[in-house]
Coordinates of C-alpha atoms in Angstrom, one line a residue:
X561 CA -12.7 -24.6 -16.6
X562 CA -15.8 -26.3 -15.2
X563 CA -16.6 -25.4 -11.8
X564 CA -15.2 -29.3 -10.7
X565 CA -11.7 -28.8 -11.5
X566 CA -8.8 -27.4 -10.1
X567 CA -6.1 -25.6 -11.4
X568 CA -2.9 -27.2 -11.3
X569 CA 0.2 -25.5 -9.5
X570 CA 2.0 -22.6 -11.6
X571 CA 4.7 -23.3 -9.4
X572 CA 7.9 -25.0 -11.0
X573 CA 9.0 -26.5 -8.0
X574 CA 5.7 -27.8 -6.1
X575 CA 3.7 -31.0 -7.2
X576 CA -0.4 -30.9 -6.6
X577 CA -1.9 -34.4 -6.5
X578 CA -5.6 -34.4 -6.4
X579 CA -7.8 -36.8 -5.1
X580 CA -11.5 -35.0 -5.6
X581 CA -12.8 -31.6 -6.2
X582 CA -12.3 -30.4 -2.4
X583 CA -9.1 -31.6 -1.5
X584 CA -5.6 -31.5 -3.0
X585 CA -1.8 -31.7 -1.8
X586 CA 0.8 -29.7 -2.6
X587 CA 4.3 -30.4 -2.1
X588 CA 7.2 -28.0 -2.1
X589 CA 10.8 -29.6 -2.8
X590 CA 13.0 -27.0 -0.5
X591 CA 12.2 -28.4 3.0
X592 CA 13.4 -25.4 4.8
X593 CA 11.6 -22.7 2.5
X594 CA 8.2 -24.8 3.0
X595 CA 8.9 -24.5 6.6
X596 CA 9.5 -21.1 6.5
X597 CA 6.1 -20.9 4.1
X598 CA 3.9 -22.6 6.7
X599 CA 5.5 -20.8 9.6
X600 CA 6.5 -20.9 13.1
X601 CA 4.0 -23.7 14.6
X602 CA 2.2 -23.5 11.2
X603 CA 0.5 -20.2 12.0
X604 CA 0.6 -19.2 8.4
X605 CA -1.7 -22.2 7.6
X606 CA -3.7 -21.1 10.6
X607 CA -4.2 -17.9 8.8
X608 CA -5.5 -19.8 5.8
X609 CA -8.0 -21.4 7.5
X610 CA -9.6 -18.6 9.1
X611 CA -9.8 -16.2 6.2
X612 CA -10.5 -19.0 3.9
X613 CA -12.8 -21.2 5.7
X614 CA -10.4 -24.4 4.6
X615 CA -8.8 -27.0 6.7
X616 CA -4.7 -26.9 6.0
X617 CA -2.7 -29.6 7.7
X618 CA 1.0 -29.5 7.4
X619 CA 3.1 -33.1 6.8
X620 CA 7.0 -32.5 6.2
X621 CA 7.2 -30.5 2.9
X622 CA 3.7 -31.1 1.9
X623 CA 0.3 -29.5 2.6
X624 CA -3.1 -31.1 2.4
X625 CA -5.7 -28.6 1.6
X626 CA -9.8 -29.6 1.9
X627 CA -12.3 -27.3 1.8
X628 CA -14.7 -25.6 -0.6
X629 CA -13.3 -25.6 -4.6
X630 CA -13.1 -21.9 -4.7
X631 CA -11.6 -21.2 -1.6
X632 CA -9.0 -24.0 -1.8
X633 CA -8.0 -22.8 -5.1
X634 CA -7.1 -19.1 -3.7
X635 CA -5.5 -21.3 -0.9
X636 CA -3.1 -22.9 -3.4
X637 CA -2.4 -19.4 -5.5
X638 CA -1.5 -17.8 -2.1
X639 CA 0.7 -20.4 -0.7
X640 CA 2.3 -20.7 -4.7
X641 CA 3.0 -17.0 -4.7
X642 CA 4.6 -16.9 -1.1
X643 CA 6.8 -19.9 -2.0
X644 CA 8.0 -17.9 -4.9
X645 CA 8.8 -14.9 -2.9
X646 CA 10.8 -17.3 -0.6
X647 CA 12.7 -18.7 -3.7
X648 CA 14.0 -15.4 -4.8
X649 CA 15.4 -14.8 -1.5
X650 CA 12.6 -12.9 0.2
X651 CA 10.8 -13.8 3.5
X652 CA 7.1 -14.3 4.3
X653 CA 5.7 -12.6 7.7
X654 CA 1.9 -12.8 8.7
X655 CA 1.3 -9.6 6.9
X656 CA 2.6 -10.9 3.6
X657 CA 0.2 -14.2 4.3
X658 CA -2.5 -11.4 4.7
X659 CA -1.7 -9.6 1.4
X660 CA -1.8 -12.9 -0.5
X661 CA -4.5 -14.1 0.7
X662 CA -6.5 -10.7 -0.1
X663 CA -4.9 -11.1 -3.5
X664 CA -6.0 -14.7 -4.1
X665 CA -10.0 -13.4 -3.2
X666 CA -9.8 -10.4 -5.8
X667 CA -8.3 -12.4 -8.5
X668 CA -11.3 -14.6 -8.5
X669 CA -13.2 -11.2 -9.3
X670 CA -11.1 -10.5 -12.4
X671 CA -11.9 -12.6 -15.8
X672 CA -9.5 -12.5 -18.5
X673 CA -10.9 -12.0 -22.0
X674 CA -11.8 -14.1 -24.2
X675 CA -11.9 -17.3 -22.7
X676 CA -13.1 -15.8 -19.3
X677 CA -10.9 -18.4 -17.7
X678 CA -10.2 -17.5 -13.8
X679 CA -6.5 -16.0 -13.2
X680 CA -4.4 -19.5 -12.3
X681 CA -1.5 -17.4 -10.8
X682 CA -1.3 -14.4 -8.6
X683 CA 0.0 -11.2 -10.0
X684 CA 1.0 -8.4 -7.3
X685 CA 2.6 -5.1 -8.4
X686 CA 6.2 -4.9 -6.5
X687 CA 8.5 -1.8 -5.4
X688 CA 12.1 -2.8 -5.1
X689 CA 15.1 -1.1 -3.7
X690 CA 18.2 -2.7 -2.3
X691 CA 17.4 -3.0 0.8
X692 CA 13.4 -4.4 0.6
X693 CA 11.1 -5.3 -1.7
X694 CA 7.5 -4.6 -1.1
X695 CA 4.3 -6.5 -2.9
X696 CA 1.2 -5.2 -3.1
X697 CA -1.4 -6.4 -0.5
X698 CA -4.9 -5.6 -1.8
X699 CA -6.2 -4.7 -4.9
X700 CA -6.2 -0.8 -4.3
X701 CA -2.4 -1.1 -3.4
X702 CA -1.9 -3.0 -6.5
X703 CA -3.6 -0.4 -8.8
X704 CA -1.9 2.4 -6.7
X705 CA 1.9 1.1 -7.3
X706 CA 1.0 0.6 -11.0
X707 CA -0.5 4.3 -11.2
X708 CA 2.7 5.5 -9.9
X709 CA 4.6 3.8 -12.9
X710 CA 2.4 5.1 -15.1
X711 CA 1.7 8.8 -14.5
X712 CA 3.6 11.8 -13.2
X713 CA 0.8 13.2 -11.2
X714 CA -0.8 10.9 -8.6
X715 CA -3.3 11.0 -5.8
X716 CA -3.6 8.2 -3.2
X717 CA -6.4 9.3 -1.2
X718 CA -8.2 7.4 1.5
X719 CA -8.1 6.5 5.6
X720 CA -5.3 5.7 7.6
X721 CA -3.3 2.7 7.8
X722 CA -3.9 1.6 3.7
X723 CA -0.1 2.3 3.1
X724 CA -0.6 5.0 0.7
X725 CA 2.3 7.2 2.6
X726 CA 4.7 4.4 2.7
X727 CA 4.2 3.5 -0.9
X728 CA 5.0 6.7 -2.3
X729 CA 7.9 6.7 -0.6
X730 CA 9.0 3.7 -1.4
X731 CA 8.4 4.3 -4.9
X732 CA 10.6 7.7 -4.8
X733 CA 13.3 5.4 -3.2
X734 CA 13.0 3.0 -6.0
X735 CA 13.3 6.1 -8.4
X736 CA 16.0 7.6 -7.2
X737 CA 18.3 4.2 -7.0
X738 CA 17.4 3.6 -10.4
X739 CA 18.6 7.3 -11.3
X740 CA 15.4 8.0 -12.8
X741 CA 15.6 11.2 -10.6
X742 CA 18.1 13.3 -9.1
X743 CA 16.5 13.9 -6.0
X744 CA 13.4 13.2 -3.4
X745 CA 11.6 16.3 -2.1
X746 CA 9.3 15.6 0.9
X747 CA 6.6 18.1 2.0
X748 CA 3.8 18.2 4.5
X749 CA 1.8 21.1 5.9
X750 CA 2.6 22.0 9.5
X751 CA -0.8 21.7 10.9
X752 CA -1.1 20.2 14.4
X753 CA -4.0 17.6 14.6
X754 CA -6.4 19.3 16.9
X755 CA -3.6 20.5 19.0
X756 CA -1.5 23.5 19.8
X757 CA 2.3 22.6 20.0
X758 CA 3.5 26.3 20.4
X759 CA 6.9 27.4 19.4
X760 CA 9.1 24.6 18.3
X761 CA 13.3 25.0 18.5
X762 CA 15.6 24.5 16.3
X763 CA 16.5 24.9 12.6
X764 CA 14.0 24.5 9.8
X765 CA 14.5 20.8 10.0
X766 CA 14.3 20.1 13.3
X767 CA 11.1 22.2 13.2
X768 CA 9.3 20.2 10.7
X769 CA 10.9 16.9 11.5
X770 CA 8.0 16.0 13.8
X771 CA 5.5 16.9 11.0
X772 CA 7.7 14.4 8.4
X773 CA 8.3 11.4 10.8
X774 CA 6.3 9.1 8.8
X775 CA 8.1 9.7 5.6
X776 CA 11.3 9.5 7.5
X777 CA 10.1 6.1 8.8
X778 CA 9.3 4.8 5.3
X779 CA 12.8 6.4 3.6
X780 CA 14.6 4.4 6.4
X781 CA 12.9 1.4 5.8
X782 CA 13.7 1.3 2.2
X783 CA 17.0 2.4 2.4
X784 CA 20.1 2.0 4.5
X785 CA 20.3 4.8 7.3
X786 CA 23.4 6.0 6.6
X787 CA 22.4 6.6 3.3
X788 CA 19.7 8.4 3.8
X789 CA 21.5 11.0 6.5
X790 CA 24.2 11.2 3.9
X791 CA 21.7 11.9 1.0
X792 CA 19.9 14.6 3.6
X793 CA 23.4 16.2 4.0
X794 CA 23.7 16.3 0.2
X795 CA 20.3 17.6 -0.4
X796 CA 19.6 14.9 -2.8
X797 CA 16.9 13.8 -0.1
X798 CA 15.2 17.2 0.8
X799 CA 12.8 18.5 3.4
X800 CA 10.6 21.5 2.1
X801 CA 7.9 23.0 4.2
X802 CA 5.1 23.5 2.1
X803 CA 4.9 26.9 2.9
X804 CA 8.2 27.9 1.6
X805 CA 7.5 26.1 -1.9
X806 CA 6.6 29.3 -3.3
X807 CA 8.4 30.2 -6.6
X808 CA 10.1 27.2 -7.0
X809 CA 10.3 24.8 -10.3
X810 CA 10.8 20.9 -9.2
X811 CA 12.6 19.1 -12.1
X812 CA 14.1 15.9 -12.0
X813 CA 12.6 14.9 -8.9
X814 CA 10.0 12.2 -7.1
X815 CA 7.7 15.2 -5.1
X816 CA 5.8 14.0 -2.4
X817 CA 2.9 15.8 -0.6
X818 CA 1.9 13.9 2.4
X819 CA -1.6 14.9 4.8
X820 CA -2.7 16.8 1.7
X821 CA -6.1 17.3 3.0
X822 CA -4.7 19.9 5.4
X823 CA -4.0 22.3 2.5
X824 CA -5.6 25.1 1.5
X825 CA -7.1 26.0 -1.8
X826 CA -4.3 28.4 -2.5
X827 CA -1.7 26.4 -1.1
X828 CA -2.8 23.3 -3.2
X829 CA -2.9 25.2 -6.2
X830 CA 0.8 26.5 -5.6
X831 CA 2.0 23.0 -5.2
X832 CA 0.9 21.3 -8.2
X833 CA 2.2 23.7 -10.6
X834 CA 5.7 23.2 -8.7
X835 CA 5.8 20.4 -11.2
X836 CA 8.9 20.6 -13.6
X837 CA 10.4 18.2 -16.2
X838 CA 11.3 14.7 -15.9
X839 CA 9.6 15.1 -12.5
X840 CA 7.1 12.8 -10.2
X841 CA 4.3 13.9 -8.0
X842 CA 2.7 12.4 -5.2
X843 CA -0.1 13.5 -3.6
X844 CA -1.4 11.6 -0.1
X845 CA -4.3 12.6 1.8
X846 CA -7.5 11.5 4.0
X847 CA -10.2 13.9 3.3
X848 CA -12.3 12.7 6.3
X849 CA -9.6 14.1 8.7
X850 CA -9.3 17.8 7.7
X851 CA -7.7 19.5 10.4
X852 CA -8.1 23.2 9.0
X853 CA -9.9 26.1 11.0
X854 CA -14.0 25.4 10.7
X855 CA -15.1 27.2 7.2
X856 CA -11.3 26.4 5.3
X857 CA -11.9 24.6 2.3
X858 CA -9.4 21.4 1.8
X859 CA -7.3 22.0 -1.1
X860 CA -7.0 18.3 -1.8
X861 CA -10.9 18.0 -1.5
X862 CA -11.2 20.9 -4.2
X863 CA -8.4 19.3 -6.5
X864 CA -10.0 16.0 -6.5
X865 CA -13.2 18.2 -7.5
X866 CA -11.3 20.5 -10.2
X867 CA -8.6 17.9 -11.7
X868 CA -11.2 15.3 -12.7
X869 CA -10.6 13.6 -15.8
X870 CA -7.3 15.7 -16.4
X871 CA -5.1 13.7 -19.1
X872 CA -1.8 12.8 -17.2
X873 CA -3.6 12.8 -13.7
X874 CA -4.1 9.6 -11.9
X875 CA -6.4 9.5 -8.7
X876 CA -6.7 6.1 -6.7
X877 CA -9.1 5.9 -4.2
X878 CA -8.5 3.7 -0.6
X879 CA -11.5 2.2 1.4
X880 CA -11.6 0.9 5.0
X881 CA -10.9 -2.7 3.4
X882 CA -7.6 -1.7 1.9
X883 CA -6.2 -0.9 5.9
X884 CA -3.3 -3.2 6.4
X885 CA -2.4 -2.3 9.6
X886 CA -4.1 -4.2 12.9
X887 CA -7.3 -5.5 11.5
X888 CA -8.9 -3.5 14.3
X889 CA -8.1 -0.5 12.7
X890 CA -10.2 -1.3 9.8
X891 CA -13.2 -1.6 12.0
X892 CA -12.4 1.3 13.8
X893 CA -12.3 3.2 10.6
X894 CA -15.5 1.7 9.3
X895 CA -17.3 2.7 12.6
X896 CA -16.1 6.6 12.1
X897 CA -17.4 6.3 8.4
X898 CA -20.7 5.2 9.5
X899 CA -21.1 7.5 12.3
X900 CA -20.5 10.5 9.7
X901 CA -22.5 9.3 7.2
X902 CA -25.1 9.4 9.9
X903 CA -24.3 13.2 11.0
X904 CA -24.6 13.8 7.2
X905 CA -27.8 13.0 6.5
X906 CA -29.4 14.5 9.5
X907 CA -27.5 17.7 8.7
X908 CA -29.2 17.3 5.3
X909 CA -32.7 17.0 6.8
X910 CA -32.1 19.5 8.9
X911 CA -31.8 21.8 6.0

């Protein structure tokens, strides 16, 4: 494929009419789905224009795309993927468009041997439950979701907003629905983020619920609320405070440890050695947000060093470019990381 060719559309229900190397028209056969694809007031097309620096103009069920050869093909791949999603009964939100654009751009950096031709169609990892289907929105999310399928023990490490906890819970819900595991176990160290909450009333579940709220939110997103409540009551979904895990063997379970940067070395070793037969363990955390007392080493940081290269363990590292919340969150993470880097350099110089 030379640099002036346009890759033909891979969707069975779209047609591509090429006029020159920088301009083509995509026609989608289903008018209703085409309208959903373009978005209200063509907001999805406007996002494509903004991110890829192209011109995208809708007319009926067609869209005319003009711009750089590379960018226009990325736009086509993104639209083809999103249209296929709609055909399968899914929906397209603005965040899905963002994700499709990221993956389309990333696909151009991945060459397929032996022809070294660039990929013509997006292939994103997915997690599906009866209630919802999630597609990867960044290349790192794609790698993470594939690692969750392959490895028995997965570390998802990186800044807030990258989806590492949400995807872990979604994968656990998927395994439970498949019957691949008998239960889901959620755990998190009860360490306040620089605050002193004092005594918390209620039973054990009520005491730890505030710490596990992000995990609950993801569960309710992937499973009907009544099923979640029944599963908790029946012990199929278990809330297990990290401090109470000692002595247990966790078999036939999907086990998630969130905010693992706030475990001590002893707690992390104890948790890792709970893994039993036919279980999957997922550990998530952000080493840059350790809330342990000064001088106490993070069990997550140590584990990543100690377990490097151990067979059966997969480590996926997210970066600020993988933040899928509000775009400003990514810029905030970048600013803080840059500031921390300056402090570390000055500390090394002082030594």
